[in-house]
Tab-separated table of C-alpha atoms in Angstrom:
chain	number	residue	atom	x	y	z
R	1	MET	CA	0.000	0.000	0.000
R	2	LYS	CA	1.277	3.473	-0.916
R	3	LEU	CA	2.395	6.000	1.665
R	4	ALA	CA	0.599	9.348	1.775
R	5	ILE	CA	2.745	12.432	2.341
R	6	VAL	CA	0.887	15.511	3.569
R	7	PHE	CA	2.636	18.876	3.365
R	8	ASP	CA	1.956	22.163	5.041
R	9	LEU	CA	2.287	25.015	2.534
R	10	ASP	CA	3.578	28.302	4.004
R	11	GLY	CA	7.071	27.897	5.438
R	12	THR	CA	7.314	24.255	4.356
R	13	LEU	CA	7.089	24.204	0.562
R	14	ILE	CA	7.238	27.916	-0.179
R	15	ASP	CA	9.028	30.689	1.721
R	16	THR	CA	5.891	32.789	1.946
R	17	PRO	CA	6.537	34.052	5.510
R	18	ARG	CA	8.553	36.945	4.056
R	19	GLY	CA	5.675	37.957	1.822
R	20	ILE	CA	3.096	37.262	4.515
R	21	VAL	CA	4.691	39.792	6.871
R	22	GLU	CA	4.722	42.368	4.074
R	23	THR	CA	1.084	41.620	3.225
R	24	PHE	CA	-0.123	41.846	6.829
R	25	THR	CA	1.740	45.145	7.227
R	26	ALA	CA	0.145	46.565	4.078
R	27	ALA	CA	-3.325	45.339	5.070
R	28	LEU	CA	-3.136	46.826	8.561
R	29	THR	CA	-1.746	50.118	7.228
R	30	SER	CA	-4.564	50.373	4.678
R	31	MET	CA	-7.035	50.001	7.571
R	32	GLY	CA	-5.428	52.838	9.521
R	33	VAL	CA	-3.990	50.416	12.068
R	34	THR	CA	-0.377	50.740	13.192
R	35	PRO	CA	1.343	47.591	11.848
R	36	SER	CA	2.521	45.046	14.385
R	37	ASP	CA	6.175	44.217	14.860
R	38	PRO	CA	7.324	41.751	12.146
R	39	ALA	CA	8.158	39.185	14.828
R	40	ALA	CA	4.594	39.364	16.143
R	41	ILE	CA	3.233	38.858	12.638
R	42	ARG	CA	5.508	35.868	12.057
R	43	GLY	CA	4.200	34.402	15.293
R	44	THR	CA	0.713	34.180	13.788
R	45	ILE	CA	1.782	32.328	10.637
R	46	GLY	CA	0.138	28.935	10.561
R	47	LEU	CA	-3.038	30.227	12.192
R	48	PRO	CA	-6.269	30.936	10.282
R	49	LEU	CA	-6.351	34.526	9.022
R	50	GLU	CA	-9.287	35.392	11.280
R	51	GLN	CA	-7.347	34.293	14.340
R	52	ALA	CA	-4.213	36.089	13.158
R	53	PHE	CA	-5.989	39.423	12.651
R	54	SER	CA	-7.835	39.017	15.942
R	55	THR	CA	-4.516	38.482	17.711
R	56	LEU	CA	-2.644	41.287	15.964
R	57	MET	CA	-5.459	43.830	16.358
R	58	ARG	CA	-6.372	42.643	19.863
R	59	VAL	CA	-10.068	42.385	19.070
R	60	ASP	CA	-12.586	39.535	19.072
R	61	ARG	CA	-12.737	37.261	16.028
R	62	ASP	CA	-16.323	38.346	15.295
R	63	ASP	CA	-15.315	42.025	15.126
R	64	ASP	CA	-16.131	43.495	11.683
R	65	ARG	CA	-12.562	44.767	11.387
R	66	VAL	CA	-11.289	41.185	11.404
R	67	SER	CA	-13.392	40.115	8.406
R	68	PHE	CA	-12.424	43.326	6.596
R	69	GLY	CA	-8.754	42.696	7.363
R	70	VAL	CA	-8.966	39.158	5.996
R	71	LYS	CA	-10.553	40.405	2.774
R	72	ARG	CA	-7.944	43.155	2.404
R	73	TYR	CA	-5.126	40.690	3.091
R	74	GLN	CA	-6.354	38.300	0.409
R	75	GLU	CA	-6.558	41.133	-2.124
R	76	LEU	CA	-3.026	42.319	-1.364
R	77	PHE	CA	-1.569	38.796	-1.249
R	78	LYS	CA	-2.347	38.396	-4.954
R	79	ASN	CA	-0.219	41.421	-5.799
R	80	ILE	CA	2.611	40.991	-3.287
R	81	VAL	CA	3.294	37.244	-3.078
R	82	LEU	CA	1.858	35.471	-6.133
R	83	PRO	CA	4.054	37.256	-8.715
R	84	LYS	CA	7.205	35.969	-6.994
R	85	ALA	CA	5.892	32.544	-5.941
R	86	LYS	CA	8.344	30.573	-8.085
R	87	GLU	CA	11.385	32.263	-6.577
R	88	LEU	CA	10.055	31.585	-3.070
R	89	ILE	CA	10.044	27.786	-3.435
R	90	PHE	CA	12.447	26.332	-0.867
R	91	PRO	CA	15.596	24.594	-2.203
R	92	GLY	CA	15.021	20.968	-3.157
R	93	VAL	CA	11.230	21.129	-2.974
R	94	GLU	CA	10.305	20.891	-6.649
R	95	LYS	CA	12.858	18.174	-7.374
R	96	GLY	CA	11.802	16.313	-4.238
R	97	LEU	CA	8.098	16.436	-5.077
R	98	SER	CA	8.839	15.194	-8.580
R	99	ASN	CA	10.880	12.328	-7.120
R	100	LEU	CA	8.136	11.328	-4.686
R	101	ARG	CA	5.438	11.566	-7.323
R	102	SER	CA	7.404	9.445	-9.792
R	103	GLN	CA	7.815	6.747	-7.147
R	104	GLY	CA	4.100	6.469	-6.537
R	105	PHE	CA	3.611	8.319	-3.249
R	106	ASN	CA	0.235	9.963	-2.628
R	107	LEU	CA	0.938	13.676	-2.157
R	108	ALA	CA	-1.398	16.157	-0.467
R	109	VAL	CA	-1.398	19.624	1.078
R	110	ALA	CA	-3.089	20.543	4.369
R	111	THR	CA	-3.010	24.287	4.962
R	112	THR	CA	-4.691	26.917	7.093
R	113	LYS	CA	-5.101	28.963	3.923
R	114	VAL	CA	-8.572	28.827	2.383
R	115	TYR	CA	-8.674	26.512	-0.623
R	116	LYS	CA	-8.765	29.213	-3.315
R	117	SER	CA	-5.728	30.979	-1.842
R	118	ALA	CA	-3.790	27.719	-1.605
R	119	GLU	CA	-4.729	26.833	-5.174
R	120	ALA	CA	-3.615	30.238	-6.452
R	121	LEU	CA	-0.260	30.023	-4.661
R	122	LEU	CA	0.496	26.451	-5.742
R	123	LYS	CA	-0.404	27.224	-9.349
R	124	ALA	CA	1.658	30.428	-9.347
R	125	ALA	CA	4.626	28.437	-8.023
R	126	GLY	CA	4.124	25.671	-10.584
R	127	LEU	CA	3.581	23.006	-7.905
R	128	TRP	CA	-0.156	22.348	-8.248
R	129	ASP	CA	0.089	19.277	-10.480
R	130	TYR	CA	2.191	17.326	-7.971
R	131	PHE	CA	-0.723	16.967	-5.551
R	132	GLU	CA	-3.718	14.672	-5.594
R	133	LEU	CA	-5.484	16.588	-2.853
R	134	VAL	CA	-5.409	20.035	-1.263
R	135	VAL	CA	-7.351	20.645	1.951
R	136	GLY	CA	-7.837	24.219	3.128
R	137	ALA	CA	-9.168	25.848	6.277
R	138	ASP	CA	-12.607	26.245	4.700
R	139	HIS	CA	-12.920	22.454	4.339
R	140	VAL	CA	-13.002	21.807	8.090
R	141	LYS	CA	-14.682	23.152	11.205
R	142	GLN	CA	-11.482	23.081	13.262
R	143	THR	CA	-8.025	23.749	11.830
R	144	LYS	CA	-4.574	22.728	13.050
R	145	PRO	CA	-3.570	21.655	15.661
R	146	HIS	CA	-6.952	19.895	15.842
R	147	PRO	CA	-6.747	16.537	13.989
R	148	GLU	CA	-9.789	17.163	11.756
R	149	MET	CA	-7.747	18.322	8.767
R	150	GLY	CA	-5.409	15.328	8.951
R	151	LEU	CA	-8.311	12.926	9.381
R	152	LEU	CA	-10.052	14.422	6.345
R	153	VAL	CA	-6.943	13.989	4.197
R	154	MET	CA	-6.612	10.343	5.212
R	155	HIS	CA	-10.310	9.737	4.569
R	156	LYS	CA	-10.122	11.298	1.101
R	157	LEU	CA	-6.979	9.360	0.179
R	158	ARG	CA	-8.259	6.169	1.846
R	159	VAL	CA	-5.019	5.655	3.765
R	160	LEU	CA	-4.276	4.563	7.338
R	161	PRO	CA	-2.512	6.846	9.878
R	162	GLU	CA	0.522	4.552	10.057
R	163	LEU	CA	0.937	5.013	6.302
R	164	THR	CA	0.645	8.794	6.449
R	165	VAL	CA	3.403	11.363	7.028
R	166	MET	CA	2.829	15.026	7.875
R	167	VAL	CA	5.584	17.492	6.944
R	168	GLY	CA	5.427	20.952	8.489
R	169	ASP	CA	7.332	23.877	9.956
R	170	THR	CA	5.169	24.683	12.995
R	171	THR	CA	4.009	22.959	16.151
R	172	HIS	CA	0.469	23.251	14.776
R	173	ASP	CA	1.401	20.784	12.023
R	174	ILE	CA	3.152	18.365	14.350
R	175	LEU	CA	0.444	18.385	17.017
R	176	MET	CA	-2.211	17.787	14.368
R	177	ALA	CA	-0.242	14.802	13.086
R	178	LYS	CA	0.167	13.364	16.578
R	179	SER	CA	-3.531	13.732	17.345
R	180	ALA	CA	-4.411	12.022	14.065
R	181	GLY	CA	-1.936	9.179	14.656
R	182	MET	CA	0.317	10.134	11.747
R	183	HIS	CA	4.103	10.173	11.401
R	184	SER	CA	5.505	13.719	11.500
R	185	ILE	CA	8.552	15.438	10.049
R	186	ALA	CA	9.322	18.919	11.379
R	187	VAL	CA	11.433	21.221	9.203
R	188	THR	CA	13.511	23.880	10.945
R	189	TYR	CA	13.893	26.248	7.975
R	190	GLY	CA	10.372	27.689	8.326
R	191	VAL	CA	8.513	29.677	10.974
R	192	HIS	CA	9.130	27.841	14.262
R	193	ASP	CA	12.672	27.307	15.504
R	194	THR	CA	14.234	24.017	16.553
R	195	GLU	CA	13.499	24.401	20.257
R	196	LYS	CA	9.836	25.170	19.701
R	197	LEU	CA	9.438	22.308	17.227
R	198	GLN	CA	11.097	19.860	19.617
R	199	SER	CA	8.497	20.757	22.247
R	200	ALA	CA	5.864	19.153	20.008
R	201	GLN	CA	7.918	15.927	19.797
R	202	PRO	CA	7.941	15.285	16.042
R	203	SER	CA	8.898	11.852	14.741
R	204	TRP	CA	11.799	13.496	12.902
R	205	LEU	CA	13.410	16.929	12.895
R	206	VAL	CA	15.360	18.014	9.800
R	207	ASP	CA	16.900	21.191	8.433
R	208	ASN	CA	16.400	20.828	4.669
R	209	PHE	CA	14.061	19.237	2.155
R	210	ASP	CA	16.525	16.585	1.005
R	211	LYS	CA	16.438	15.171	4.531
R	212	VAL	CA	12.640	15.146	4.381
R	213	LEU	CA	12.939	12.674	1.522
R	214	ASP	CA	15.479	10.617	3.466
R	215	CYS	CA	12.970	10.287	6.315
R	216	ILE	CA	10.151	9.343	3.968
R	217	PHE	CA	12.184	6.616	2.316
R	218	SER	CA	13.237	5.361	5.754
R	219	ILE	CA	9.609	5.119	6.810
R	220	LYS	CA	8.820	3.242	3.616
R	221	ALA	CA	11.626	0.803	4.308
R	222	ASN	CA	10.584	0.440	7.978
R	223	SER	CA	14.197	0.996	8.991
R	224	ILE	CA	13.807	3.787	11.584
R	225	PRO	CA	11.444	3.813	14.587
R	226	LEU	CA	8.946	6.648	15.000
R	227	ASN	CA	10.647	8.412	17.916
R	228	VAL	CA	14.006	9.102	16.254
R	229	GLN	CA	15.015	12.724	15.592
R	230	SER	CA	17.918	13.740	13.371
């Protein structure tokens, strides 16, 4: 039976955090709100946009300014990030996805972006065709770190948790994988640093995409136990 590999998008496949900070700053400025410190903005990456704006603006999620901010962000994202999507792909990602696809792995994306935004980014980066399934925040009631998104992916792909690997750059990804019973590979080149990722106890911890593939092939060969980090 084929393994299913589920990837987070921002900070895992594509270095969008740089553009995300710029987009949040522009959105907040356009609303007459003093932009948050870049570090504070980066701290919200991986959360649904509604939660991010609520946190950054220090208002309730049902505040009208939050929904307006989300809409403004999505408009600006198209102009700021999408045009440079190809150059933001992390080293080794496109070659690695091609390798995995050619060897018969089921590939999917699970992201806190809404589906249309994820689709636009993946297509702009030229990565869309590598994936059999993309699940966005608007496909579930509860996003990461809740297991619902991971469970939905496995249901759609008809694959068992022990044959599923989640690859992500935040604790939200890793905790979702653990709750869903999946293997997890944490990458340290994204949003959360090594120490924070280790707190979520991923199955593996790696610093580049080539090592992600090494872990996947090791899982396939059943040569490394789940609790090893490298």
